[in-house]
Structure formats: structure tokens, C-alpha cells
Coordinates of C-alpha atoms and ligand atoms in Angstrom, one line a residue:
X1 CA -223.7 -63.6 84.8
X2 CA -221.9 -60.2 84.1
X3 CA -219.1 -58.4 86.6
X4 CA -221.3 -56.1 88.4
X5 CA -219.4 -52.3 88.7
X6 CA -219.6 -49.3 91.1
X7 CA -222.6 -48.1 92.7
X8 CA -221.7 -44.6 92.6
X9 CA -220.6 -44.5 89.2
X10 CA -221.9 -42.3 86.5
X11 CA -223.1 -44.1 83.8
X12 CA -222.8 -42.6 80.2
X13 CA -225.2 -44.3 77.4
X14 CA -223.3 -43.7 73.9
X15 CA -220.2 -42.7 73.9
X16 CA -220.1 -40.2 70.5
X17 CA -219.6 -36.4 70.2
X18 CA -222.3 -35.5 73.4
X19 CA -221.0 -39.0 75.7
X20 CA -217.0 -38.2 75.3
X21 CA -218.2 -34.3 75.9
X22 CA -220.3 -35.3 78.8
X23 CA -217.5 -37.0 80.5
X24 CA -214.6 -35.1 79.5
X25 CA -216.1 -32.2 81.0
X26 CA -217.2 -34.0 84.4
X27 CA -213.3 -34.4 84.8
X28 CA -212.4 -30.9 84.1
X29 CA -215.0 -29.9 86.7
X30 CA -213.2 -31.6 89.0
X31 CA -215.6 -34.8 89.5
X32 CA -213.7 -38.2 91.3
X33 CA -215.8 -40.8 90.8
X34 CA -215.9 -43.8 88.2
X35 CA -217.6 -42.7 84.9
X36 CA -218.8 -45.7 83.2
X37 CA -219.4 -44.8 79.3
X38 CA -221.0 -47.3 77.3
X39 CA -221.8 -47.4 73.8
X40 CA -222.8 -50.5 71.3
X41 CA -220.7 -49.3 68.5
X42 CA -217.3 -51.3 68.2
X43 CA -215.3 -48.7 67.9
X44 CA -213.2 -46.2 70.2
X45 CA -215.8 -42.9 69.8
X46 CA -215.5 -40.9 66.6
X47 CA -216.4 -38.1 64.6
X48 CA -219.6 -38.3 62.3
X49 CA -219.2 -35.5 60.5
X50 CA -216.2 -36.5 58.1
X51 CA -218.1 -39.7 57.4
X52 CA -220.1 -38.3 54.8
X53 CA -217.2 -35.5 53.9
X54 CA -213.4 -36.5 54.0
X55 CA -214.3 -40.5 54.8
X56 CA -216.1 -41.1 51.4
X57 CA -213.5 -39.1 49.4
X58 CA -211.0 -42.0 50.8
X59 CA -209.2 -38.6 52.3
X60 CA -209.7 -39.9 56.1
X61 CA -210.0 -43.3 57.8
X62 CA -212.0 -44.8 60.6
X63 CA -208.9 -44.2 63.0
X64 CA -207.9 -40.4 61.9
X65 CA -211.7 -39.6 63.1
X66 CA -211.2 -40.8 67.1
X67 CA -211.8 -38.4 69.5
X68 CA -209.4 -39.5 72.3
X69 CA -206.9 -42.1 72.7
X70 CA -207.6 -45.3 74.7
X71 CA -204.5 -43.9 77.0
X72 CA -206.3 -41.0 77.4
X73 CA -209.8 -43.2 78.8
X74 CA -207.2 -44.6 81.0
X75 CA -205.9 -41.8 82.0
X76 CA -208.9 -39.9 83.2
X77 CA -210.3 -42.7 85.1
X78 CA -213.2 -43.2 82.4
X79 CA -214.4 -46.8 81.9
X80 CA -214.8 -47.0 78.1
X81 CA -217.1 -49.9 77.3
X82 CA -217.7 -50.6 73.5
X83 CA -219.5 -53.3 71.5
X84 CA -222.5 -53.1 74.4
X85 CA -225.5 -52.5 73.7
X86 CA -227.2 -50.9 76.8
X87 CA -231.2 -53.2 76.6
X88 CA -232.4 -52.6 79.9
X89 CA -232.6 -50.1 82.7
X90 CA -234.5 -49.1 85.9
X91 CA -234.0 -46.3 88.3
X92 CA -235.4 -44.6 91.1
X93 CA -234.2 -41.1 92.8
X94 CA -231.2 -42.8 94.2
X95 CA -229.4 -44.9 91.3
X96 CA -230.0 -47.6 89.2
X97 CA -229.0 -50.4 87.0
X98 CA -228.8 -51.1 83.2
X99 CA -227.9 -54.2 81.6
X100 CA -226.0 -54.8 78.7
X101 CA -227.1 -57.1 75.7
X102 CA -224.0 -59.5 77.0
X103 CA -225.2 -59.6 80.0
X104 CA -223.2 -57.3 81.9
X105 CA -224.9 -55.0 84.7
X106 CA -224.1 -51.5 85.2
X107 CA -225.1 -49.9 88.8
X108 CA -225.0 -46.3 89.0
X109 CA -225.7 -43.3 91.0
X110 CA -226.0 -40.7 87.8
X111 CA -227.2 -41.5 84.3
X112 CA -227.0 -39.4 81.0
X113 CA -228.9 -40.7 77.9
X114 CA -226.5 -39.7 74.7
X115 CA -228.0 -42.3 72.6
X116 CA -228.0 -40.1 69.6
X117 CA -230.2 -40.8 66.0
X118 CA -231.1 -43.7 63.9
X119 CA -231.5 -43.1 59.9
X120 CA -235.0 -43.0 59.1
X121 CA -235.7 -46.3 57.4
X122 CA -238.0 -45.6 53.7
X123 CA -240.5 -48.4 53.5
X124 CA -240.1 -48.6 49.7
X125 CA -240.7 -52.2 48.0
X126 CA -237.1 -52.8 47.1
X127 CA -235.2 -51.5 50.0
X128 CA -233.7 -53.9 51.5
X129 CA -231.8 -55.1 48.0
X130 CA -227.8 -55.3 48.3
X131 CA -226.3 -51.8 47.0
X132 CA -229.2 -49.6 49.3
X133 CA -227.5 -47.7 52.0
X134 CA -227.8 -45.7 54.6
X135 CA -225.2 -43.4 56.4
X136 CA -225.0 -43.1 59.9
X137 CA -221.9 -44.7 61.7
X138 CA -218.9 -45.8 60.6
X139 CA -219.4 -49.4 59.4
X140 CA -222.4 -48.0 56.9
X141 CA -219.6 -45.2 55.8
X142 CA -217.1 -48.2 55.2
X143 CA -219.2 -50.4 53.4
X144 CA -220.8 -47.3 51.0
X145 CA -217.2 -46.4 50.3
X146 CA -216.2 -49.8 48.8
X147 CA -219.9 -50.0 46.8
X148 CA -219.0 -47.0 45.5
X149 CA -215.7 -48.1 44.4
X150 CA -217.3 -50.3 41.8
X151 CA -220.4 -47.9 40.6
X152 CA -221.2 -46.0 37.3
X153 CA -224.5 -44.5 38.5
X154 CA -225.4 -43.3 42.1
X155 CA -229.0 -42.5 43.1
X156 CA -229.6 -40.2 46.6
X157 CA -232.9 -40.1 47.7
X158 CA -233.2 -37.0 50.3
X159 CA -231.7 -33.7 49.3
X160 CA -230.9 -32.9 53.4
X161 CA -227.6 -32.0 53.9
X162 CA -226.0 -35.6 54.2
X163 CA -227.5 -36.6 50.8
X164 CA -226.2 -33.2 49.2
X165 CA -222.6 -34.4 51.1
X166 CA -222.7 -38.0 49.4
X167 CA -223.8 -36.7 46.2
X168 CA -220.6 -34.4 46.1
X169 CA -218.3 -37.0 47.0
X170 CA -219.9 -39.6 44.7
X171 CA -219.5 -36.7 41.9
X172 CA -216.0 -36.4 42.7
X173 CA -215.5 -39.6 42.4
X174 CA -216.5 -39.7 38.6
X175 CA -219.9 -41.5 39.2
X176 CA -223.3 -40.4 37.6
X177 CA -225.2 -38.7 40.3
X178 CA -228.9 -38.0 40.5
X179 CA -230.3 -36.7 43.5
X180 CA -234.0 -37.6 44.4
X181 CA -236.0 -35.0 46.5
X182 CA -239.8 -35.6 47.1
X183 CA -240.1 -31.6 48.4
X184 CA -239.9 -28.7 46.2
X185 CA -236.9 -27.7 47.2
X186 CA -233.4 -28.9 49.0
X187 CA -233.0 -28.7 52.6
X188 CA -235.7 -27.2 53.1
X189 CA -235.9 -28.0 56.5
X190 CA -232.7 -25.9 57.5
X191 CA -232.0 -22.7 54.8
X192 CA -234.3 -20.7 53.6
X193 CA -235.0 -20.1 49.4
X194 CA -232.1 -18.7 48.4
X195 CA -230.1 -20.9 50.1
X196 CA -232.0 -23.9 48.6
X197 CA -231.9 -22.3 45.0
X198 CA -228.2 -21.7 45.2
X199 CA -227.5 -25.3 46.2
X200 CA -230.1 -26.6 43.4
X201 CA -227.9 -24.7 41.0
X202 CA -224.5 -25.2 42.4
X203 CA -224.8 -29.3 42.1
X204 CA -226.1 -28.7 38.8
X205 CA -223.6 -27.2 37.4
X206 CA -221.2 -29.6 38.6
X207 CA -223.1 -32.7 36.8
X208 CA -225.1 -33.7 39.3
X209 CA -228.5 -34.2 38.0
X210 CA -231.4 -33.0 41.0
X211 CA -235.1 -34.0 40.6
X212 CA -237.6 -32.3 42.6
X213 CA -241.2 -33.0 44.1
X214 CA -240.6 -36.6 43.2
X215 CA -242.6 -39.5 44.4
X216 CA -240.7 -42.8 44.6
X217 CA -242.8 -46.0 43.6
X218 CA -240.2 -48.7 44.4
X219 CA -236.1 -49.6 44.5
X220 CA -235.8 -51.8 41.6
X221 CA -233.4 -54.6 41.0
X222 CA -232.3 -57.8 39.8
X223 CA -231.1 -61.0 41.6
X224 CA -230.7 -59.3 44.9
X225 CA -229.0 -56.1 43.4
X226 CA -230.3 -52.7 42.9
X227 CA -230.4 -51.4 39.8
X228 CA -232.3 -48.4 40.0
X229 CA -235.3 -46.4 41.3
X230 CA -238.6 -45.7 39.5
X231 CA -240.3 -43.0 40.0
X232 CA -243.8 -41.8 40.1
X233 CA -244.7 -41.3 36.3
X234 CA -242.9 -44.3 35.2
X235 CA -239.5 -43.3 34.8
X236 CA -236.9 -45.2 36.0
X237 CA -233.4 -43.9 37.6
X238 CA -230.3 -45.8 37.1
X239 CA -228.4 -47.0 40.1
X240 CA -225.7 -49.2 40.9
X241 CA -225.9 -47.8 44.3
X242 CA -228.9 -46.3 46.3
X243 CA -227.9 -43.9 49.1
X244 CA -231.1 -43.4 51.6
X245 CA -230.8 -39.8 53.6
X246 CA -234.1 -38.9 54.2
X247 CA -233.7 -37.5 58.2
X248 CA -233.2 -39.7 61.5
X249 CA -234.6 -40.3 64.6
X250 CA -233.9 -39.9 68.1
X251 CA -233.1 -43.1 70.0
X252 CA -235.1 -42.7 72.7
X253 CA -236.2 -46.4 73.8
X254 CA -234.1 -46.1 77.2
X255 CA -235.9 -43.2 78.1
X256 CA -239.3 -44.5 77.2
X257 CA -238.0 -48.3 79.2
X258 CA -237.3 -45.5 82.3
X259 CA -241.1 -43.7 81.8
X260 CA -239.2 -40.2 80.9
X261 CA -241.4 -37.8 78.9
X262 CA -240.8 -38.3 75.7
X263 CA -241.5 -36.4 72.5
X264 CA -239.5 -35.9 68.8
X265 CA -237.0 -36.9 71.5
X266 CA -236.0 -37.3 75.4
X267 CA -237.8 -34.2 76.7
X268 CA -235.4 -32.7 79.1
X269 CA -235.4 -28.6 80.2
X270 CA -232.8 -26.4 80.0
X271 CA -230.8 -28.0 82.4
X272 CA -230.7 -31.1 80.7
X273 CA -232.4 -32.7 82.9
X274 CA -235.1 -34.9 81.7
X275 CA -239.1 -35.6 83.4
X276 CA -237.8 -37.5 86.3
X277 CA -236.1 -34.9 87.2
X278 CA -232.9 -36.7 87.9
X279 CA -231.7 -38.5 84.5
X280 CA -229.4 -35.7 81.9
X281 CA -230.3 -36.4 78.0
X282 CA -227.8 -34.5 75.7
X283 CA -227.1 -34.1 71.5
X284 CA -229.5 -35.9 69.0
X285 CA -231.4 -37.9 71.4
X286 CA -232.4 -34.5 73.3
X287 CA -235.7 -32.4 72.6
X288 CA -234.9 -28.8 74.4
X289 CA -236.1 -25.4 74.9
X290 CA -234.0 -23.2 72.9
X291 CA -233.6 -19.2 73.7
X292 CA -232.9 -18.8 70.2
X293 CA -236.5 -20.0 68.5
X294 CA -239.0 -17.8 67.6
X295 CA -241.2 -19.4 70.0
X296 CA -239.5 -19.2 72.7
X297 CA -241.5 -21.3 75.7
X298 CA -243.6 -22.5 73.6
X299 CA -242.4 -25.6 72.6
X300 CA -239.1 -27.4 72.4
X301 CA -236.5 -28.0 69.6
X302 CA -234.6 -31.2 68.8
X303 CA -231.4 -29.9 67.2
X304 CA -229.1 -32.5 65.0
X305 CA -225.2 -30.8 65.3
X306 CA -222.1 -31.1 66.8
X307 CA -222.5 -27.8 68.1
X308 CA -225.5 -28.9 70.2
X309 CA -224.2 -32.4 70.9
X310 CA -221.1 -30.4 72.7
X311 CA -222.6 -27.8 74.5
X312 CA -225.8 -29.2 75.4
X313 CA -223.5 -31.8 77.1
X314 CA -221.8 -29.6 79.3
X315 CA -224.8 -28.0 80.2
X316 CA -225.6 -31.7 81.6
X317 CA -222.1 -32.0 83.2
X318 CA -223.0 -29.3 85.5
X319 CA -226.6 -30.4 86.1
X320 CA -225.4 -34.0 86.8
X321 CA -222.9 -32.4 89.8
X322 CA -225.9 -29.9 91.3
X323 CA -223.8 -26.8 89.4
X324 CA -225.7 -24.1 88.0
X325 CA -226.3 -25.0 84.3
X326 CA -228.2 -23.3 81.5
X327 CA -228.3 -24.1 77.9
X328 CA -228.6 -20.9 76.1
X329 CA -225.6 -21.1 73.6
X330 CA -226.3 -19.4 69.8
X331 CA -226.9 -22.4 67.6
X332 CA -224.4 -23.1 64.5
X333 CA -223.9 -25.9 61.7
X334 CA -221.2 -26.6 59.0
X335 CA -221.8 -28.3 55.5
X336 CA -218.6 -29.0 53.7
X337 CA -219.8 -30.2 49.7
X338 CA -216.5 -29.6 48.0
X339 CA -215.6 -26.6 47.4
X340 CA -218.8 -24.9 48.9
X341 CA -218.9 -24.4 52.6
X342 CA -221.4 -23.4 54.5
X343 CA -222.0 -22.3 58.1
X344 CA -225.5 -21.6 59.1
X345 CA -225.1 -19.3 62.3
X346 CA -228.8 -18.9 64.6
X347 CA -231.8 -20.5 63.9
X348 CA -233.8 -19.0 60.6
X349 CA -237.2 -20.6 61.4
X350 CA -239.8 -17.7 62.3
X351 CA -238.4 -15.0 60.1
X352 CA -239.8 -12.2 58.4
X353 CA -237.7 -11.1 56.0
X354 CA -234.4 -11.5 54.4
X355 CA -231.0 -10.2 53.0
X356 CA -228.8 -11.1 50.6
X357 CA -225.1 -10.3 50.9
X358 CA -223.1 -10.6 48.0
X359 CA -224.5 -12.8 44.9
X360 CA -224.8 -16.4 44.9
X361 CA -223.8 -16.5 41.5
X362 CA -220.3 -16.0 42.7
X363 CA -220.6 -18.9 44.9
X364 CA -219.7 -16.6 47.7
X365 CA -222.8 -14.9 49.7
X366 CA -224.6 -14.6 52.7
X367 CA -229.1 -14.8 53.4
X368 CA -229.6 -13.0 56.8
X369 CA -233.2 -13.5 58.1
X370 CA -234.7 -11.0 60.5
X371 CA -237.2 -10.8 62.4
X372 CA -239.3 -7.3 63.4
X373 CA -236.3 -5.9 62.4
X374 CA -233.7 -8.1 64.8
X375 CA -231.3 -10.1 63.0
X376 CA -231.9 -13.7 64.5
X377 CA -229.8 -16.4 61.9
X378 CA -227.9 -16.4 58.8
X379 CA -226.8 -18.9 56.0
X380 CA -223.2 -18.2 55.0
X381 CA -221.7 -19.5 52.2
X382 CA -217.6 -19.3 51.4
X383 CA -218.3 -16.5 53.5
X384 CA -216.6 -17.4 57.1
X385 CA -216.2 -13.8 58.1
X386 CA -219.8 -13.1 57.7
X387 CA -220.5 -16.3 59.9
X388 CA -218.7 -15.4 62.7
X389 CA -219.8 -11.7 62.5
X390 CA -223.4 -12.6 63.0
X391 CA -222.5 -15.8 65.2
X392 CA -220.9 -13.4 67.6
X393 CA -224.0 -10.7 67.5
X394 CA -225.8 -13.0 68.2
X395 CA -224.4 -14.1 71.1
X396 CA -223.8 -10.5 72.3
X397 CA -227.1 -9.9 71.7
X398 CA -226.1 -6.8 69.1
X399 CA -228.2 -6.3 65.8
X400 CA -226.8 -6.2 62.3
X401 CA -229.6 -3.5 61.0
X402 CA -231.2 -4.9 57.6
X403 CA -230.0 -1.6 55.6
X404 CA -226.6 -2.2 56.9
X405 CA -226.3 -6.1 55.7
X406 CA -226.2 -5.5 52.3
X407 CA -223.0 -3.0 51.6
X408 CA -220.5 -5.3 51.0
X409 CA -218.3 -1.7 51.6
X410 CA -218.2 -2.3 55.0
X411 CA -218.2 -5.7 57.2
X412 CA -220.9 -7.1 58.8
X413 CA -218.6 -7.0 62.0
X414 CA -218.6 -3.1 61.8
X415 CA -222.6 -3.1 61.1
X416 CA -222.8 -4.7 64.6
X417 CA -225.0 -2.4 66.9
X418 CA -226.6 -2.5 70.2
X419 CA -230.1 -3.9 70.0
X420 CA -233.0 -1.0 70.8
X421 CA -235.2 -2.3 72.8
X422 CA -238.6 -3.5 72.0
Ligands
LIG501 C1 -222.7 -38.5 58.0 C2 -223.0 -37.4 59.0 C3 -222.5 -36.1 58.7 C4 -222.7 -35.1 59.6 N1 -222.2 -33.9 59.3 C5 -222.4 -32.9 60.2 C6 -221.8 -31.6 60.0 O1 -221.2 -31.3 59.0 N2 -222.0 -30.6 61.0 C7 -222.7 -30.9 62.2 O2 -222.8 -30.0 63.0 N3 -223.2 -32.1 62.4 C8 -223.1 -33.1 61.5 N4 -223.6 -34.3 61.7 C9 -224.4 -34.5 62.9 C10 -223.6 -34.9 64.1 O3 -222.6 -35.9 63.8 C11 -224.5 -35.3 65.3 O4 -225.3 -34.2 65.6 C12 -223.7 -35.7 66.5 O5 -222.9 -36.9 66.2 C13 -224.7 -36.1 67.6 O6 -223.9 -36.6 68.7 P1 -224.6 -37.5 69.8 O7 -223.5 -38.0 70.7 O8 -225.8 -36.9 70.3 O9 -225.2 -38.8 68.9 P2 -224.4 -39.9 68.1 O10 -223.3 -39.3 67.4 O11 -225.5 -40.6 67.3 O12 -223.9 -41.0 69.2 C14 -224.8 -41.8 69.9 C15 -224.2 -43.1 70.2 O13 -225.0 -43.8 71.1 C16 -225.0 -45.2 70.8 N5 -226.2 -45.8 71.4 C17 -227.5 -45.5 71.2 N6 -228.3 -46.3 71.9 C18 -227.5 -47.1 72.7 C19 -227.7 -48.1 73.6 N7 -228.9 -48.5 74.0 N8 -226.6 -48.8 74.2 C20 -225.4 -48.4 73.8 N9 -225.1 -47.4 72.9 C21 -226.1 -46.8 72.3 C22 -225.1 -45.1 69.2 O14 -224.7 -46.3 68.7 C23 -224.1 -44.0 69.0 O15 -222.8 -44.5 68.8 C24 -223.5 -35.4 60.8 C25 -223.9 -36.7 61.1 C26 -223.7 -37.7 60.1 C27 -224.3 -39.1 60.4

């Protein structure tokens, strides 16, 4: 039988970048009562980001990547519970109570779903052979590093950003790298051509050997072992190691057990606030409407960033104490690969037309995308200025007028103008 806790606790499920947020920021609003945050991983919280970056390099361990001290749980009155997997949970307008794998019951009088993403699993013939990985939390990003210790050849199927991340560490490591991409282009999902073409290039010219439109028949190996994957065609690529990035999915079973809407993630509105009207969802797990897409009330957006994780969070902070809350912050992400950085600032997806900035040859540039005119996103690479030029139009709502964006003479900070109406 587990210890039952308070009634008129808020209960936090995962306690990663949007859980800690979520209850960091009920303190610093001023909230009392006992915050219960629970998440199945056995590890104080920590950052995912570095695990595909700094972690695999062997430049940062498990324990440089924590968010907060246990003294500091302690010290804000927060209840960190990890190693528990949350399997049950029922609720009415009132409160609730979820039960833990172990056995342990959790009442509570508030509850925020920050259950985060789950690696999409590739049901290839071959997949589940020792040396195929995938990279999501820190025990995958410990056991990838030490198989990567011992590999010649590494094989990344997905060219998203994590694969691309991998594929650079793995190349800095010495190892023979070939990325595998079934789409014509990589991510292709997030950046625009350019963007894609630059980074096709870029890896290539480091050694890094990138196959597009490729179809993937099977993960070969031998007793137990990968030892490569064959592709459509009949060609087989060598691999002591197979790394698996090919997107992730929303952990949304709690909010299905609870009869929430639920769609490409835990539909909630721009509060936060999810079907019931009463439950907060927050970061990966969270389906939202975003003021930044071009469609706009049309349809919601499941974003995958820390950005989103953070401030999507505190937009449920406020929501969970009856404050006024709404999500409308300008979307950004970071990919570190190497020496390339890249900050996308906006969201690119409805655009029109484009600018280049500078010339990707130089490995220093920036693609703005416009729409009817109206800057609405841009993909910046080595290029931080220009980032946080456009990040903060953006969020003033000024326009960076297309014939302006080009002139490297002049910064895309003084291009700024006010936005004529439409
Ligand atoms: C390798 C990697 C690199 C990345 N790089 C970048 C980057 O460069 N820039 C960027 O902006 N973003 C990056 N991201 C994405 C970013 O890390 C995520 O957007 C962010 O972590 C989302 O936070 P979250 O709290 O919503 O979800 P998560 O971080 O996934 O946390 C959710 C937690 O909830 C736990 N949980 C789920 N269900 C239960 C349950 N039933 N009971 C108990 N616990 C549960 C999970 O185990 C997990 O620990 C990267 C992600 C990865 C994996």
C-alpha cells in the first residue's frame, strides 16, 4: 500500500525542462502549497539538449546537465519524486488521484501533464539488434556514448536535427559517418531549402557521407550485433553502430486515461489549459494554438523546444493559480553541430518568399522568409546578431522590409521598421 500525500497539492507529471519550469515559477508567484513533481526517470531533472551536443563529445556528464540542486527542491517546498512512473489517474473538477507504478498514490487538487516525447520507434526487421539506438534521455545518451567508444563506422537514419547533432559528434570522434535520410532533403520539417542545402554541404565537407530519398529494407547483423543497414537497391551501409532519430511522439496516455482531447498531442488552448477545462499540459506533450503560424485559429501546433517547454509552462503556472495567462511568446530553437550554430528565430511554415543574408558558402548567413511582405521567421546561421535582430521584431511586432535584408552594409537591427498596416 503506498503513503498517501496532500489533498491540496499540485501534482506535476515529469519533472524535465517544462515540470521544473512549471514549478519553479508557481513559487516565484508566490504559491504555498505542496507541489508534488513526479517523474519516472531516475535521475534529478536535466537538460536534453547537451545530450546529443556536449554529452556525446565526452565534454559534459550526466551531473553537469541538472537543473536544480536536491537542496534547492528542499528548499522551495517541492516534493521531487523520481524513478515513478505515474500509470493511473482519475479526476473530476475538484482534484484527483494518480498512482504510481510502485504503488504509491498521489491526491491532488491541481494537475499539469509535462510528460514530454517518446522517440519514434522504426519497425525495420533488425531493429531491435544490440548497437541500434535511440536518443532521448540520459541513459540512451550514456549507453550511445560507450558504443561509440568502440565503433569504426556509424550509420544515422533521420537527418532531423538530433541525427545531424550525433552525426557531428560521431565525426568528431574519428568514426565513419553516413547519414541516412528517406526525404529529399535534411530537416526538412524545420528550415526551408537553403537552409537544408547548406547543411547537406556543410557535413559533406567535413566527411560525413549523406544519402538522400533512401528507402531502408532492414538493420542487418550478425549474432545479435548490427553490422549495417541495406538499403533499397541492394546496397548495404556499414555500421558498428545504428543511431535511430527519425522524430518523437508526444506522451499523451495520461491525458487519454483522463478523457482530455487529444490530438498530435494534449490539446490544451492558449491558456494551457487542456478539454476539461481544469488539467494544464505544457512543452512536448502540448498541442497549442500559436499567434505566430500562418494559420492562425485554424489549427494548433505541437512545438518540440526548450523555448516552448519554458514558456509554455509559465503560461500554465498562471492558469493553474486563476492569473491571467496567455501564450503568445515568438518561437525560437538552437542547433549546435560543431562549429555551425544555428538559431531559427519565428516560425517559417506559410511563407512566400525568401532572403538570403550573407552567403552560405562562408558558413556564415541568414534565410529570412516573408510573408505578403511581413517578415514572420528566419534561419540564422553563425549569425547571432541577425537572430536576435529578427527575434526581437518579431516580438515588437516591427518589419525587416525584404529590400532592406539583404545589405549586409547596414544591420538587420537598423532595418527594423514599424509594420504598415494591412
Ligand atoms: C538529444 C536532444 C537534443 C535536443 N536539442 C535541443 C536543442 O538544441 N534546442 C532545443 O530548443 N531543444 C532541443 N531538444 C528538445 C528539448 O529537449 C525538449 O523540447 C524539452 O526537453 C521538452 O521538455 P518537456 O519537459 O516538455 O519534455 P521532456 O524533456 O521529454 O520531459 C518529460 C519527462 O516526463 C517523464 N514522464 C513521461 N510520462 C511520465 C509518467 N507517466 N510518469 C512519470 N514521468 C513521466 C519523462 O520520462 C520525461 O523525463 C532536444 C531534445 C533531445 C532529446
Amino acid at each position: 500500500m503506498g503513503t498517501a500525500t496532500s489533498a491540496d497539492a499540485t501534482l506535476i507529471v515529469g519533472n524535465c525542462q517544462a515540470g521544473v519550469q512549471l514549478a519553479s515559477t508557481l513559487r516565484e508567484l508566490g504559491d504555498t502549497a505542496p507541489i508534488i513533481l513526479v517523474g519516472e526517470e531516475p535521475h534529478l531533472p536535466y537538460q536534453r539538449p547537451a545530450l546529443s551536443k556536449a554529452f556525446l563529445k565526452g565534454e559534459a556528464t550526466a551531473a553537469s546537465l541538472t537543473f536544480r540542486t536536491p537542496e534547492w527542491f528542499v528548499r522551495e517546498n517541492i516534493e521531487l519524486v523520481t524513478g515513478e512512473q505515474i500509470t493511473d489517474i482519475s479526476r473530476d473538477a475538484d482534484g484527483g488521484t494518480a498512482v504510481g507504478a510502485g504503488g504509491r498514490v498521489f491526491p491532488f487538487a491541481r494537475l499539469a501533464l509535462t510528460t514530454g516525447a517518446t522517440p519514434r520507434r522504426l519497425a525495420l526487421p533488425g531493429a531491435d539488434l544490440a548497437g541500434v539506438c535511440y536518443l532521448r534521455d540520459a541513459d540512451q545518451a550514456a549507453s550511445l556514448h560507450r558504443s561509440l567508444g568502440s565503433a569504426g563506422s556509424v550509420a544515422v537514419i533521420g537527418g532531423g536535427f538530433i541525427g545531424l547533432e550525433v552525426a557531428t559528434a560521431a565525426r568528431a570522434a574519428g568514426k565513419q559517418v553516413t547519414i541516412i535520410e528517406a526525404a529529399p532533403r535534411l530537416v526538412g520539417r524545420a528550415v526551408g531549402e537553403t537552409t537544408s542545402d547548406f547543411y547537406l554541404q556543410a557535413h559533406r565537407r567535413r566527411g560525413t557521407t549523406v544519402l538522400l530519398n533512401a528507402g531502408i529494407v532492414r538493420i542487418a547483423g550478425e549474432n545479435g550485433r548490427v553490422t549495417g543497414v541495406e538499403l533499397a537497391g541492394g546496397t548495404t551501409v556499414p555500421a558498428d553502430v545504428v543511431v535511430i532519430g527519425v522524430g518523437v511522439l508526444p506522451r499523451t496516455e495520461l491525458a487519454e486515461r483522463l478523457g482530455l482531447e487529444v490530438s498530435n498531442g494534449v490539446v490544451v488552448d492558449s491558456r494551457a489549459v487542456a478539454s476539461d477545462g481544469v488539467t494544464v499540459a505544457a512543452g512536448d506533450c502540448a498541442n497549442t494554438p500559436n499567434p505566430f503560424t500562418a494559420d492562425y485559429g485554424n489549427g494548433n501546433l505541437r512545438l518540440e523546444s526548450v523555448q516552448n517547454a519554458v514558456e509554455q509552462a509559465k503560461t500554465a503556472a498562471r492558469s493553474l493559480l486563476g492569473l491571467e495567462a496567455d501564450y503568445r511568446t515568438v518561437p525560437w530553437f538552437w542547433s549546435d553541430q560543431g562549429d555551425l550554430t544555428l538559431q531559427i528565430a519565428g516560425l517559417s511554415a506559410g511563407h512566400d518568399s525568401t532572403v538570403l543574408r550573407g552567403d552560405p558558402e562562408s558558413e556564415k548567413f541568414a534565410v529570412l522568409y516573408y510573408r505578403e511582405g511581413r517578415i514572420i521567421a528566419a534561419d540564422c546561421v553563425n549569425t547571432p546578431r541577425d537572430f536576435m535582430a529578427v527575434r526581437n521584431a518579431l516580438t515588437r511586432g516591427l518589419n525587416i522590409p525584404p529590400e532592406a535584408a539583404a545589405d549586409l552594409g547596414r544591420t538587420l537591427k537598423e532595418s527594423a521598421v514599424p509594420r504598415v498596416p494591412a
